[in-house]
JSON list of C-alpha atoms in Angstrom, two decimals:
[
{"chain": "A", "resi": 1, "resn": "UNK", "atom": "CA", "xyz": [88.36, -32.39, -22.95]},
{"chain": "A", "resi": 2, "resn": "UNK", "atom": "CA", "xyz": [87.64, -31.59, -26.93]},
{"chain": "A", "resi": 3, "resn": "UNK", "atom": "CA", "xyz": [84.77, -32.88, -28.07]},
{"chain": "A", "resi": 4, "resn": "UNK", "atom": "CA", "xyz": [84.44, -34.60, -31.58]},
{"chain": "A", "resi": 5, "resn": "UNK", "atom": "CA", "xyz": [82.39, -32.95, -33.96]},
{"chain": "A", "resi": 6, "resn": "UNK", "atom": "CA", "xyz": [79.47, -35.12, -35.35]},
{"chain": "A", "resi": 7, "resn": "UNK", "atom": "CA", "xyz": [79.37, -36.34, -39.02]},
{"chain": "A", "resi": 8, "resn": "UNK", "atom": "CA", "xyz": [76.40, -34.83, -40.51]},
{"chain": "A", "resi": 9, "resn": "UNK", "atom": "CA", "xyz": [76.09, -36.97, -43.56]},
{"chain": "A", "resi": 10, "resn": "UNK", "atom": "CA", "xyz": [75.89, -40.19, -41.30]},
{"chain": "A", "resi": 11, "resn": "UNK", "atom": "CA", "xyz": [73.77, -42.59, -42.89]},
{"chain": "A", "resi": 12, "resn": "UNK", "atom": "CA", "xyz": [72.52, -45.98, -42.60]},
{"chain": "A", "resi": 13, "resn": "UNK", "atom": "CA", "xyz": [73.81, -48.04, -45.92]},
{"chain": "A", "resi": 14, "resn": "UNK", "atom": "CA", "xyz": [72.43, -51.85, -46.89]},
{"chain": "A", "resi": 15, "resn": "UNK", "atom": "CA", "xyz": [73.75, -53.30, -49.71]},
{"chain": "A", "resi": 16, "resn": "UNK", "atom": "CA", "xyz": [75.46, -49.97, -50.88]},
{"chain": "A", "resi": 17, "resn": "UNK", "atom": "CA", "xyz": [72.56, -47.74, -50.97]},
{"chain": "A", "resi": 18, "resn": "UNK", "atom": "CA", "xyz": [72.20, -45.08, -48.16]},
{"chain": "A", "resi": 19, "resn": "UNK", "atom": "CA", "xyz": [67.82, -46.03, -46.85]},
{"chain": "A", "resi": 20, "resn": "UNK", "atom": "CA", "xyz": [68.00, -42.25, -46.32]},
{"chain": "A", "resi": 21, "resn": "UNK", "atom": "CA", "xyz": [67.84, -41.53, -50.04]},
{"chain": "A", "resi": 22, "resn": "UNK", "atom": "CA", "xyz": [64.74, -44.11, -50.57]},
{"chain": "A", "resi": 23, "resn": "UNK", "atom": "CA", "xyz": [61.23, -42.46, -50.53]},
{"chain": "A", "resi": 24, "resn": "UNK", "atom": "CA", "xyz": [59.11, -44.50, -47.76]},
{"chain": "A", "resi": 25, "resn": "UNK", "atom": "CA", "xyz": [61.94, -46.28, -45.78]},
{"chain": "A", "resi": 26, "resn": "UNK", "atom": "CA", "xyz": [61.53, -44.78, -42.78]},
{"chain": "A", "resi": 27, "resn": "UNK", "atom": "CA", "xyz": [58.00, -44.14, -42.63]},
{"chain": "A", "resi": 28, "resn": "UNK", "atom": "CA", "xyz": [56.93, -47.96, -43.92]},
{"chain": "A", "resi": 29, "resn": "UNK", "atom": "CA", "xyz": [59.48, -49.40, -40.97]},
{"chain": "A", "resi": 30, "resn": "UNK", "atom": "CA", "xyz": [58.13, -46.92, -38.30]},
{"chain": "A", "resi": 31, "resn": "UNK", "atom": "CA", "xyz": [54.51, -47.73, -38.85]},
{"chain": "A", "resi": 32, "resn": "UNK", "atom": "CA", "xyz": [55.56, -51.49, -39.23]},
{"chain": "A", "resi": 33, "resn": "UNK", "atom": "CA", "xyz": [57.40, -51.89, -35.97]},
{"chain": "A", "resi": 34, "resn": "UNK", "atom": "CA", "xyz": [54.79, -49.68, -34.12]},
{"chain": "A", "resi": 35, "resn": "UNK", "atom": "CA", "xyz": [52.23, -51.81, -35.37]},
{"chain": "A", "resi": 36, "resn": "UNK", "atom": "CA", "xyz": [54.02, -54.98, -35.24]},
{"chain": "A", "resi": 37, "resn": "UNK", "atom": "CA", "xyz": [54.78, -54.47, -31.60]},
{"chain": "A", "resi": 38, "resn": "UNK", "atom": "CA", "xyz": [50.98, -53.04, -30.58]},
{"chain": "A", "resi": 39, "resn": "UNK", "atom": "CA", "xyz": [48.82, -56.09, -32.02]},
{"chain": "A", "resi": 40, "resn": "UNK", "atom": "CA", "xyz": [51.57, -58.28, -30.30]},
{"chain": "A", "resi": 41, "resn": "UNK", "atom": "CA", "xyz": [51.32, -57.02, -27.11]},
{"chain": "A", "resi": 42, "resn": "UNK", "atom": "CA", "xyz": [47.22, -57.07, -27.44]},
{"chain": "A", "resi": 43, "resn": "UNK", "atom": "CA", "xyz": [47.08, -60.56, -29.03]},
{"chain": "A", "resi": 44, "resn": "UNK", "atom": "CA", "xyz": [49.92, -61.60, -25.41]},
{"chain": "A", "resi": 45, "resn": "UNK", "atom": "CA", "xyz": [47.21, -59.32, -23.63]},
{"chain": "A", "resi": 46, "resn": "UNK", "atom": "CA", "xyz": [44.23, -61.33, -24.75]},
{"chain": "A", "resi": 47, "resn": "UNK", "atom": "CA", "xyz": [45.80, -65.00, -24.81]},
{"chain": "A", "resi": 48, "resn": "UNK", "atom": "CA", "xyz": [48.60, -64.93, -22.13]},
{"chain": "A", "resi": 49, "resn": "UNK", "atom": "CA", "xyz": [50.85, -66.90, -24.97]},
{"chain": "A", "resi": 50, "resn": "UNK", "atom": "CA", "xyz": [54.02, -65.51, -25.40]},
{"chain": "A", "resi": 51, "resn": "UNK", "atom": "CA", "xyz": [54.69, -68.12, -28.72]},
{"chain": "A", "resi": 52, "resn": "UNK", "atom": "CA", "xyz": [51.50, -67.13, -30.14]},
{"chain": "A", "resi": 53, "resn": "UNK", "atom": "CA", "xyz": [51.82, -63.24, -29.97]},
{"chain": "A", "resi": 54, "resn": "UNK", "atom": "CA", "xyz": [55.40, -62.71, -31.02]},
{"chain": "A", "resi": 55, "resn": "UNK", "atom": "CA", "xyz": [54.31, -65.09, -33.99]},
{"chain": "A", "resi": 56, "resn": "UNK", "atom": "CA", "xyz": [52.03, -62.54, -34.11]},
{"chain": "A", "resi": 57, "resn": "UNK", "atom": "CA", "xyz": [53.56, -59.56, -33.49]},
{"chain": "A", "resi": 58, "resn": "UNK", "atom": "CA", "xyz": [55.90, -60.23, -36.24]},
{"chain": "A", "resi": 59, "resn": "UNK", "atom": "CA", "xyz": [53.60, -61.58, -38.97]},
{"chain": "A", "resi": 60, "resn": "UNK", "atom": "CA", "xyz": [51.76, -57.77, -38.20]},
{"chain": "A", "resi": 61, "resn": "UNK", "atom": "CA", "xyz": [55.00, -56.04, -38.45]},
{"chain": "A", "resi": 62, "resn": "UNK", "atom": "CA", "xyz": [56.04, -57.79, -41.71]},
{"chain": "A", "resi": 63, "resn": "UNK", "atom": "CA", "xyz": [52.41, -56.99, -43.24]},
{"chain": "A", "resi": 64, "resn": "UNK", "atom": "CA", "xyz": [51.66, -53.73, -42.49]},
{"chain": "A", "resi": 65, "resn": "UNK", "atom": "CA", "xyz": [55.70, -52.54, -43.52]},
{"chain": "A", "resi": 66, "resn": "UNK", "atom": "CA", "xyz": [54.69, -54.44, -46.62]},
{"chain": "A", "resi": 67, "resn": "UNK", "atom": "CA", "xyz": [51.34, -52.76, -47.13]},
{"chain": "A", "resi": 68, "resn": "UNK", "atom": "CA", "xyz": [52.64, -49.19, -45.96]},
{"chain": "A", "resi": 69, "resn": "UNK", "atom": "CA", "xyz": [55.38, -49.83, -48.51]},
{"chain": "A", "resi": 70, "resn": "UNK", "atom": "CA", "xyz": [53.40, -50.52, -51.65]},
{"chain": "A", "resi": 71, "resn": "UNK", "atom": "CA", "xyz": [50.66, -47.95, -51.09]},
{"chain": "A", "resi": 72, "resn": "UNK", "atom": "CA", "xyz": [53.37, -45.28, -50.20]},
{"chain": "A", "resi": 73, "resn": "UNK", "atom": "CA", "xyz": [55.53, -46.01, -52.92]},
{"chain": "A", "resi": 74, "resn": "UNK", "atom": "CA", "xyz": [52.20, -46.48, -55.46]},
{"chain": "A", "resi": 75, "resn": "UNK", "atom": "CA", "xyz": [51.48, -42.25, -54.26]},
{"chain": "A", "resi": 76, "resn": "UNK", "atom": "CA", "xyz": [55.27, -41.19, -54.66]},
{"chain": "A", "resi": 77, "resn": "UNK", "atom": "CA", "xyz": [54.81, -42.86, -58.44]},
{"chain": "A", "resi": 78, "resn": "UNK", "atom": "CA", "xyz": [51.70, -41.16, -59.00]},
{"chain": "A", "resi": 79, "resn": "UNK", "atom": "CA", "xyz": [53.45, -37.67, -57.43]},
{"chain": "A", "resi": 80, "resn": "UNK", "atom": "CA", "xyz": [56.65, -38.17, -60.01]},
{"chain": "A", "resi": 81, "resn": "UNK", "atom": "CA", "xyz": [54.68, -38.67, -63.20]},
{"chain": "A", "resi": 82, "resn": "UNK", "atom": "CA", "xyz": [52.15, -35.77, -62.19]},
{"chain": "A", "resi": 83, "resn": "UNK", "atom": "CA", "xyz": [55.45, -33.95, -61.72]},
{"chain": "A", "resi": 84, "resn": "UNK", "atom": "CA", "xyz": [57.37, -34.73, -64.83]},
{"chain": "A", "resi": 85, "resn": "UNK", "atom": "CA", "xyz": [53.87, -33.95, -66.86]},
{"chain": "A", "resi": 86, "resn": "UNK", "atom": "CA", "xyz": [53.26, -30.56, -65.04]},
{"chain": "A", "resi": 87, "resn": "UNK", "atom": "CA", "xyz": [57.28, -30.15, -66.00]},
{"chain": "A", "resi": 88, "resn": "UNK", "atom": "CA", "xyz": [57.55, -30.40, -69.65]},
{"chain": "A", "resi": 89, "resn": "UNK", "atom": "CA", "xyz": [53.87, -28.42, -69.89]},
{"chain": "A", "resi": 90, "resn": "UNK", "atom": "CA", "xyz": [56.07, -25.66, -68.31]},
{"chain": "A", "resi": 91, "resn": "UNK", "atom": "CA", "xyz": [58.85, -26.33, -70.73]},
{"chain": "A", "resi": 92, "resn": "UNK", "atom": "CA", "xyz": [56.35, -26.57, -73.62]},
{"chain": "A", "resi": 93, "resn": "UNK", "atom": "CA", "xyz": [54.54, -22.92, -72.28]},
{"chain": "A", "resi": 94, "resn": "UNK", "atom": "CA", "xyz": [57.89, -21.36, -72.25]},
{"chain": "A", "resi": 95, "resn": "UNK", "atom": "CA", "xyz": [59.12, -22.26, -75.71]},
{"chain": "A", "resi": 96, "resn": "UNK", "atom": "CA", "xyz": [55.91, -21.37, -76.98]},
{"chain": "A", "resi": 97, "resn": "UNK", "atom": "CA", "xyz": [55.44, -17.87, -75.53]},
{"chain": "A", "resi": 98, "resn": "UNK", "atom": "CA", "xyz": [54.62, -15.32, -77.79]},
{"chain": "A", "resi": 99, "resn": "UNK", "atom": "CA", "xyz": [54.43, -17.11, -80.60]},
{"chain": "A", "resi": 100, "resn": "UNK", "atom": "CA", "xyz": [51.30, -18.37, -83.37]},
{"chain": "A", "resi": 101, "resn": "UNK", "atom": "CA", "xyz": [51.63, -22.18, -81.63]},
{"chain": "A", "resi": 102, "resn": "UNK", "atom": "CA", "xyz": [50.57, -20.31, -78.45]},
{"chain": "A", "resi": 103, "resn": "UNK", "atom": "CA", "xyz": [47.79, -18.29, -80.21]},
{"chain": "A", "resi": 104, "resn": "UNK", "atom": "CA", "xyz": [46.81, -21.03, -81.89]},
{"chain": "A", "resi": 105, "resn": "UNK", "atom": "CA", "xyz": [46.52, -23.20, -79.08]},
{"chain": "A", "resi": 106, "resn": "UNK", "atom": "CA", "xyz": [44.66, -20.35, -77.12]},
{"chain": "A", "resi": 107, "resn": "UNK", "atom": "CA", "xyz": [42.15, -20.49, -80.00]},
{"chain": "A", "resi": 108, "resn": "UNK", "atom": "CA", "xyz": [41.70, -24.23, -79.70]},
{"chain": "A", "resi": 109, "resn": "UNK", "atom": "CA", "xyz": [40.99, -23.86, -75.82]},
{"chain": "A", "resi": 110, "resn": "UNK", "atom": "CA", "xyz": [38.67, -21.13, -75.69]}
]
């Protein structure tokens, strides 16, 4: 029997954009669900009410995807614009090499 090869650029697509390509996804839905389905199993733990903690459970794994989300996504920003800066400085040194805008610039610094 001949085995299929696997695809390797299988990806999971919502709304027509691959969640493989979006910085976070994964991470913000891993901690969510982890965390959504750890306070729900302590909050059934400590009340015996299976209602209650999926309530629970859910309202935890909604937040905390949420909150990983924003924070994670606020840090990418910051990582991008730090990026694009440190980019064009390199840009700006190269075009400037060797020339009196460099030396004068060297003067200006020291």
């Amino acid at each position: 029997m001949a085995e299929e090869p696997e695809e390797p650029g299988k990806s999971f697509v919502i709304f027509g954009r691959d969640v493989a390509q979006i910085p976070c996804f994964r991470n913000s839905f891993l901690y969510g669900i982890s965390g959504g389905i750890g306070i729900g199993v302590l909050t059934f733990l400590g009340t015996s009410r299976t209602h209650l903690s999926t309530h629970v459970g859910f309202g935890s794994f909604f937040c905390g995807t949420i909150a990983y989300w924003v924070a994670c996504r606020y840090q990418w920003s910051v990582r991008r614009f730090e990026q694009q800066q440190l980019r064009e400085a390199m840009r700006r040194q190269a075009l400037y090499e060797g020339t009196q805008v460099e030396r004068d610039l060297d003067l200006k610094s020291a």
